[in-house]
XYZ file of C-alpha atoms in Angstrom:
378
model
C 16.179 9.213 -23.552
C 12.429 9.981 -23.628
C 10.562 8.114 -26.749
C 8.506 11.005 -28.611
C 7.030 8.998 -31.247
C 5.588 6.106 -29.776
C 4.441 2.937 -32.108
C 1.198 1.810 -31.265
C 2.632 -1.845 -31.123
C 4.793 -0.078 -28.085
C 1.810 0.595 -26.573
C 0.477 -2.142 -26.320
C 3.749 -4.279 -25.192
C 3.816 -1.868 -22.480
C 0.435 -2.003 -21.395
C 0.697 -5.892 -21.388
C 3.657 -5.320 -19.123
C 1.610 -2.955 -17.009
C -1.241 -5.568 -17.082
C 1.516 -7.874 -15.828
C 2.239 -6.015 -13.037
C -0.765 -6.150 -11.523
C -0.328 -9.638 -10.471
C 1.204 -8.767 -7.821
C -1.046 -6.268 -6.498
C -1.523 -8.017 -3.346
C 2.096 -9.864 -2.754
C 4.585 -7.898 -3.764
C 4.331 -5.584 -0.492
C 7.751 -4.328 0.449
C 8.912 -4.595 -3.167
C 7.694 -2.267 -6.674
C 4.995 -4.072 -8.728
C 7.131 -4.513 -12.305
C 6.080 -6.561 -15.655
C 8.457 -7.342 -18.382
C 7.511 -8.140 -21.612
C 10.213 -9.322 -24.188
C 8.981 -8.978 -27.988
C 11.359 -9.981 -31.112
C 10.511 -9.662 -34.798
C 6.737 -8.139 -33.526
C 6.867 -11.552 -31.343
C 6.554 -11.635 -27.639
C 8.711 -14.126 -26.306
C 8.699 -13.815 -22.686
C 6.654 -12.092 -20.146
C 7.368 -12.130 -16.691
C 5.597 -10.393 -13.808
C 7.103 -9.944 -9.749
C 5.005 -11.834 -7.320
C 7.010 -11.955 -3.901
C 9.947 -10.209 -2.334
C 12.930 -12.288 -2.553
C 12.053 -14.202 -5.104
C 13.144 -13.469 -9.422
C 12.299 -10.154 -10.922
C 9.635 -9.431 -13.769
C 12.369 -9.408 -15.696
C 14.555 -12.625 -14.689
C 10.508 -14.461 -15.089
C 10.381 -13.190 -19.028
C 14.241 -14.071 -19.625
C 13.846 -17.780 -18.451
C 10.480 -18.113 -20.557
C 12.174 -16.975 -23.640
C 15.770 -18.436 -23.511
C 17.872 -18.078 -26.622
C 14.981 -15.892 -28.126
C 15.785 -13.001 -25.934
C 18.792 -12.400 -27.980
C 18.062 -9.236 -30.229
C 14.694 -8.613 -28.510
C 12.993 -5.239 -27.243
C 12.272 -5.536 -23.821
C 9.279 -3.183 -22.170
C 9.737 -2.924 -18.259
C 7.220 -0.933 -16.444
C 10.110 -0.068 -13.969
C 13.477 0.835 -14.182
C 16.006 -2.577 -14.579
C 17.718 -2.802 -10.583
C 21.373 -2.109 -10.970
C 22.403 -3.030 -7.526
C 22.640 -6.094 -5.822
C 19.754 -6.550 -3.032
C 18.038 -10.326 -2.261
C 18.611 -10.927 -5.952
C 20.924 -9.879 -8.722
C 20.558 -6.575 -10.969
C 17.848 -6.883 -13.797
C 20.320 -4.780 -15.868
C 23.017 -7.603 -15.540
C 20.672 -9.769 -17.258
C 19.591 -8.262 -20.053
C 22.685 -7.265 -20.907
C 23.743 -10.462 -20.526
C 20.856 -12.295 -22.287
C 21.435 -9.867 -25.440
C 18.336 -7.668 -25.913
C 18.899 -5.025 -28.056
C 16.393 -2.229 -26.679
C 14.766 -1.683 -23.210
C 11.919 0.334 -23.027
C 10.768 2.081 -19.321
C 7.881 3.285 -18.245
C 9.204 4.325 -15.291
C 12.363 5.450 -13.664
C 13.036 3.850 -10.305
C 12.864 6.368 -7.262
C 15.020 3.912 -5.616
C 18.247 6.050 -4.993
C 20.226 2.735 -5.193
C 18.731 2.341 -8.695
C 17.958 5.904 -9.770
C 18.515 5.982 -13.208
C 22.180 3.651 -12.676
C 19.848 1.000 -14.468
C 20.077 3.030 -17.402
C 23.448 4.180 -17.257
C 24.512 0.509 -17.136
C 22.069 -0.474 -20.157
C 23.957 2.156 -22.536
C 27.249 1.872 -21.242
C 26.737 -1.882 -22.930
C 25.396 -0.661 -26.002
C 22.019 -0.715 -25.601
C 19.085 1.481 -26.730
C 16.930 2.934 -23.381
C 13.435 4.804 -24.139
C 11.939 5.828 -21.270
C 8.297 7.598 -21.038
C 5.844 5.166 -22.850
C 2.364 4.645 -20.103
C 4.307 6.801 -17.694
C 1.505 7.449 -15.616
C -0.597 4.159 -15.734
C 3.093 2.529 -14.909
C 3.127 5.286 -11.715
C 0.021 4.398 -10.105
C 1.149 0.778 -9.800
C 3.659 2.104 -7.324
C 2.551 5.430 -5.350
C 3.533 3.714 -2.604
C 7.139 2.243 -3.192
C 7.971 5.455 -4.823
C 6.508 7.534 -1.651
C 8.721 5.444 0.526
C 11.595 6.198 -1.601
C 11.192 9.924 -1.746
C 10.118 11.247 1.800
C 10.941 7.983 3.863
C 7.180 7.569 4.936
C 4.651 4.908 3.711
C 1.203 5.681 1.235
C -1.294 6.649 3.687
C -5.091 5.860 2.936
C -7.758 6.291 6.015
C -10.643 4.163 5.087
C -14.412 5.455 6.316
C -17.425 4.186 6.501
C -20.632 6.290 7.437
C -23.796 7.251 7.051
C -26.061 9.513 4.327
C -26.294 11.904 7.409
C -22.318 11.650 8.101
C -22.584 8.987 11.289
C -20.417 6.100 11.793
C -22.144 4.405 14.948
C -24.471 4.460 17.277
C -24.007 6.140 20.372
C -23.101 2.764 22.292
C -20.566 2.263 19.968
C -22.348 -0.409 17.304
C -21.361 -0.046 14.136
C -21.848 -3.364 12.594
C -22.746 -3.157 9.880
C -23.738 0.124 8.537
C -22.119 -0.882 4.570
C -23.372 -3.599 2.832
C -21.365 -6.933 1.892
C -20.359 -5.758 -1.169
C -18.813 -2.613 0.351
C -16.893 -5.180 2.457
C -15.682 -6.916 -0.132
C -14.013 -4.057 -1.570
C -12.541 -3.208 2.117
C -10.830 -6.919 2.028
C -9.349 -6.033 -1.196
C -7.421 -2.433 0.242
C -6.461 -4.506 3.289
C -4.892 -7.047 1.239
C -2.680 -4.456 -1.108
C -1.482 -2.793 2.417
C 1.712 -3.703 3.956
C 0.239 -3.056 7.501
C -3.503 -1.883 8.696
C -3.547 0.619 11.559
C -5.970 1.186 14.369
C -6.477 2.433 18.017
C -6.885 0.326 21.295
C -10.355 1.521 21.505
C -11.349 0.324 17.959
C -9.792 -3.001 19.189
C -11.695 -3.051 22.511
C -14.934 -2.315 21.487
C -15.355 -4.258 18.185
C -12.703 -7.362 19.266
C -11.348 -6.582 15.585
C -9.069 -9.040 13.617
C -7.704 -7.192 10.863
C -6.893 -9.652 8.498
C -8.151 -10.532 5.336
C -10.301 -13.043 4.950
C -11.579 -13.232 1.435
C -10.220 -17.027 0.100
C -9.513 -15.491 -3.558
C -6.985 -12.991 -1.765
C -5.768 -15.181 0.791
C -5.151 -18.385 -1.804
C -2.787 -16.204 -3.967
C 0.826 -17.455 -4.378
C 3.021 -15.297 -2.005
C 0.040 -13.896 0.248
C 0.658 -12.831 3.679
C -1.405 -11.345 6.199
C -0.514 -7.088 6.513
C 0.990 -6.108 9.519
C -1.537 -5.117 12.291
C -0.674 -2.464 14.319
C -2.269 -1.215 17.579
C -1.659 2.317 18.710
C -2.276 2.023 22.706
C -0.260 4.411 24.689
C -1.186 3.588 28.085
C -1.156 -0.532 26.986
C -5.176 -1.248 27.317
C -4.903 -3.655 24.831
C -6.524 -7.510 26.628
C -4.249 -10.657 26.454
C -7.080 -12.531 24.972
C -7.999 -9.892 22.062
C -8.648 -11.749 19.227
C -6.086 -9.932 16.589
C -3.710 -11.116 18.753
C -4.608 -14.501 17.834
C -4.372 -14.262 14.104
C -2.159 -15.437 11.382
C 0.378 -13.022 10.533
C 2.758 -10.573 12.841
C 0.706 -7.851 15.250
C 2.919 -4.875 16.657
C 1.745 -2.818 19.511
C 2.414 1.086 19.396
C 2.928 2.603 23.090
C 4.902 5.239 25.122
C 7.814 4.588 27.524
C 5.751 5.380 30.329
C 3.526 2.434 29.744
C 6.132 0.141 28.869
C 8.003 1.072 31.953
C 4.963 0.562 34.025
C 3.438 -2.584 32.839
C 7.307 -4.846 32.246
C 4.706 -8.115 33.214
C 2.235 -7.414 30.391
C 5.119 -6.820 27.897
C 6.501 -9.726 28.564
C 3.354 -11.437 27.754
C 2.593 -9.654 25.016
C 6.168 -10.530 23.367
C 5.615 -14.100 24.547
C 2.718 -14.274 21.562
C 4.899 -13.163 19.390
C 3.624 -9.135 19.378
C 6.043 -6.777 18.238
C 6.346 -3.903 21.173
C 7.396 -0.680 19.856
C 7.979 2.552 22.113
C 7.017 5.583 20.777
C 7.764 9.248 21.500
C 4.464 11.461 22.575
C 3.050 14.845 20.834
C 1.238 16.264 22.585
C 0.007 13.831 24.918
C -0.166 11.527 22.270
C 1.731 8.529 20.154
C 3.977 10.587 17.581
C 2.144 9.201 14.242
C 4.927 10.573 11.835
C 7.877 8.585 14.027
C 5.379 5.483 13.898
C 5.003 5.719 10.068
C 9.081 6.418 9.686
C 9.345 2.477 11.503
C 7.133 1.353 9.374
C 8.661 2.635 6.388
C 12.087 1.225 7.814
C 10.188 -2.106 7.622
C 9.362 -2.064 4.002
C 5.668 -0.610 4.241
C 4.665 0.681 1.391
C 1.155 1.298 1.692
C -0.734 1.605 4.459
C -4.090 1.636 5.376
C -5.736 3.704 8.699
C -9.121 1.407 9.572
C -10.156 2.965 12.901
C -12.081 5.347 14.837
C -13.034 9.013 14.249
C -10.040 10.224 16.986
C -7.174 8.386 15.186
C -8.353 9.310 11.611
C -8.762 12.475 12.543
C -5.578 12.992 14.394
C -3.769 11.206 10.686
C -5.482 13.803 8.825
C -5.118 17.034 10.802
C -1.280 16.050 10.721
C -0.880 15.880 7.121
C 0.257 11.966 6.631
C -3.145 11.146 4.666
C -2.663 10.662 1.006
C -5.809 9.131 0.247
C -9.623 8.941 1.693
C -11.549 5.775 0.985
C -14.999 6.678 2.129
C -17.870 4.516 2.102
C -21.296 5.998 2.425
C -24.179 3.800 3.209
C -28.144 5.088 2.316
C -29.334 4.852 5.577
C -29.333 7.439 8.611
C -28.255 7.148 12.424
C -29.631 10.443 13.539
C -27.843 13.322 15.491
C -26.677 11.257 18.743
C -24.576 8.570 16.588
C -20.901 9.010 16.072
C -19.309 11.266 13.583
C -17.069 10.485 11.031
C -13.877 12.368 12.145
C -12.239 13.940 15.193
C -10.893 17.497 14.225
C -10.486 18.942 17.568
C -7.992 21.750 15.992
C -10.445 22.788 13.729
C -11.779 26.205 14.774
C -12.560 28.371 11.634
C -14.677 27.139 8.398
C -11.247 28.341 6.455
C -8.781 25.855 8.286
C -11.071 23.083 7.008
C -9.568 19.878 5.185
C -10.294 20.707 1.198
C -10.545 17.359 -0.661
C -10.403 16.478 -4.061
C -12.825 13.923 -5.195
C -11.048 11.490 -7.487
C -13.383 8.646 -7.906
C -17.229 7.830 -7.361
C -19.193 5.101 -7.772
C -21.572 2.740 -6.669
C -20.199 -0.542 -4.246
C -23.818 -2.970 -4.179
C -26.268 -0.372 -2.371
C -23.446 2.062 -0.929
C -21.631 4.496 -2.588
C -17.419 5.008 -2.585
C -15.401 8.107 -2.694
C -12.048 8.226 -3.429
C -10.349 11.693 -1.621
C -7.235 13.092 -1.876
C -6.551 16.201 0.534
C -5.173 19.529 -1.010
C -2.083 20.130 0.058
C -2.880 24.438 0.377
C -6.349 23.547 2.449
């Protein structure tokens, strides 16, 4: 099924599809970004692109725009064609349906209700699959669909912000602003492609934090919603009047049994403005993190982005459920009795330390940005 040859006009269809894709970036959430481009006689003749769950597929968009003339076309999908029935019919149905004569895939779907059953069902009807063309551009448009598909958790990126000399705030706790606007900027943009931001009662408390994003040319998109915000407060410190409880969008409050138990009045209250309370096992004297990104994943989460303190980050990264590091580092310096970046209280020897693998740098206005994935052998 894999295309060894690949025509440069393929190419290019495929990378229009992939281009396509991206329009969803921010709105998709709980669905795959997918583009569809449908090209007859060296023609395109539909292109299609999915923008909001529960609404038509990439696929179903380029179908409609090129009616009868998507008999006898190629069509390039950076996704595997659905072959089940979920909020809308199967992609597969339709092609087959509308006539085209080849489908070529970027991507297989990780989806185990899809799984490669889109392709069994395109050449059971007769028609020609290739599958391989921009693999990896087409996979980077989804790490975190496909993560959620294959170990039942969400993407995880921690986002950091410190210092040249590796401090995040002062010792009182300010830490606004140590990045520059355009740095910020770039923030909105990762809280907008994440299904739900996560941070700690103290962040909340300290900074009165909103979480949302507030950049117009993110928020005006058709199909934008606000991400989830969730709170991890086990002993339920979180204040009635907090402002990212008073936000557009849903807020869900992470806590233990034993807090829930004791405080049945502030629940109440909470749940009467609409905040999702959600009881969580402890580890060791602590909210289970793994268990709280599982119900997340059950959700639909995707991606999702840690924006807190140096305990919480540190207690995502020392248990493994980090797959990226978005650091921000700002030229300035906060001297020895500011903050530090991360908590690592486990961290005894120089060779138990985190290894990371720098992926991307570059300048963000005056600061700089790091893109870090951690080594899985570190």
């Amino acid at each position: 099924m894999t295309l060894l040859a690949t025509p440069s006009s393929a190419t290019e269809h495929m990378a229009r599809a992939i281009q396509l894709a991206k329009q969803g970036w921010y709105t998709t959430r709980t669905n795959p970004r997918v583009g569809c481009v449908l090209v007859r006689e060296g023609l395109r003749v539909g292109e299609g692109a999915h923008l909001k769950p529960g609404e038509p597929h990439a696929e179903i968009h380029a179908l409609n725009q090129a009616g009868e003339l998507a008999s006898g076309a190629d069509a390039y999908v950076t996704l595997e064609p659905c072959s089940h029935y979920g909020r809308t019919p199967p992609c597969a149905d339709a092609l087959i349906k509308a006539g085209v004569k080849r489908v070529f895939i970027a991507q297989l779907d990780a989806n185990p209700q899809v799984a490669g059953q889109g392709v069994k069902k395109l050449q059971a009807a007769g028609i020609e699959v290739f599958q391989g063309i921009l693999e990896d551009q087409a996979k980077a448009l989804n790490l975190g669909f496909t993560q959620r598909m294959m170990t039942g958790l969400p993407y995880v990126t921690v986002k950091l912000a410190m210092s040249i000399d590796g401090r995040t705030a002062m010792a009182s706790g300010e830490s606004q602003w140590i990045t520059g606007p355009e740095a910020r900027t770039d923030v909105q943009k990762l809280r907008a492609a994440s299904c739900a931001i996560i941070t700690g009662v103290d962040t909340v408390l300290m900074d009165n934090s909103r979480l949302t994003v507030r950049n117009p040319d993110l928020t005006g998109l058709y199909g934008f919603q606000q991400p989830l915000r969730v709170i991890t407060d086990s002993r339920l410190r979180i204040e009635l009047t907090a402002a990212i409880l008073q936000q557009e969008g849903q807020t869900l409050i992470a806590t233990s049994q034993v807090a829930v138990s004791a405080n049945p009045a502030k629940v109440q209250a909470l749940q009467a403005l609409g905040v999702e309370v959600l009881e969580l096992p402890l580890k060791e004297e602590h909210l289970d993190l793994t268990q709280l990104l599982k119900k997340l994943a059950e959700k639909g989460c995707n991606q999702v982005m840690v924006e807190a303190g140096a305990t919480l980050a540190g207690a995502f990264i020392q248990a493994g459920l980090v797959q990226l590091l978005q650091l921000y580092i700002a030229p300035l310096l906060l001297g020895d009795a500011a903050k530090g970046l991360v908590t690592l209280p486990n961290l005894t020897q120089l060779a138990a330390a985190p290894h990371l693998q720098v992926n991307d740098v570059r300048a963000v206005g005056k600061d700089w940005r790091f893109l870090l994935e951690p080594l899985a052998n570190s």
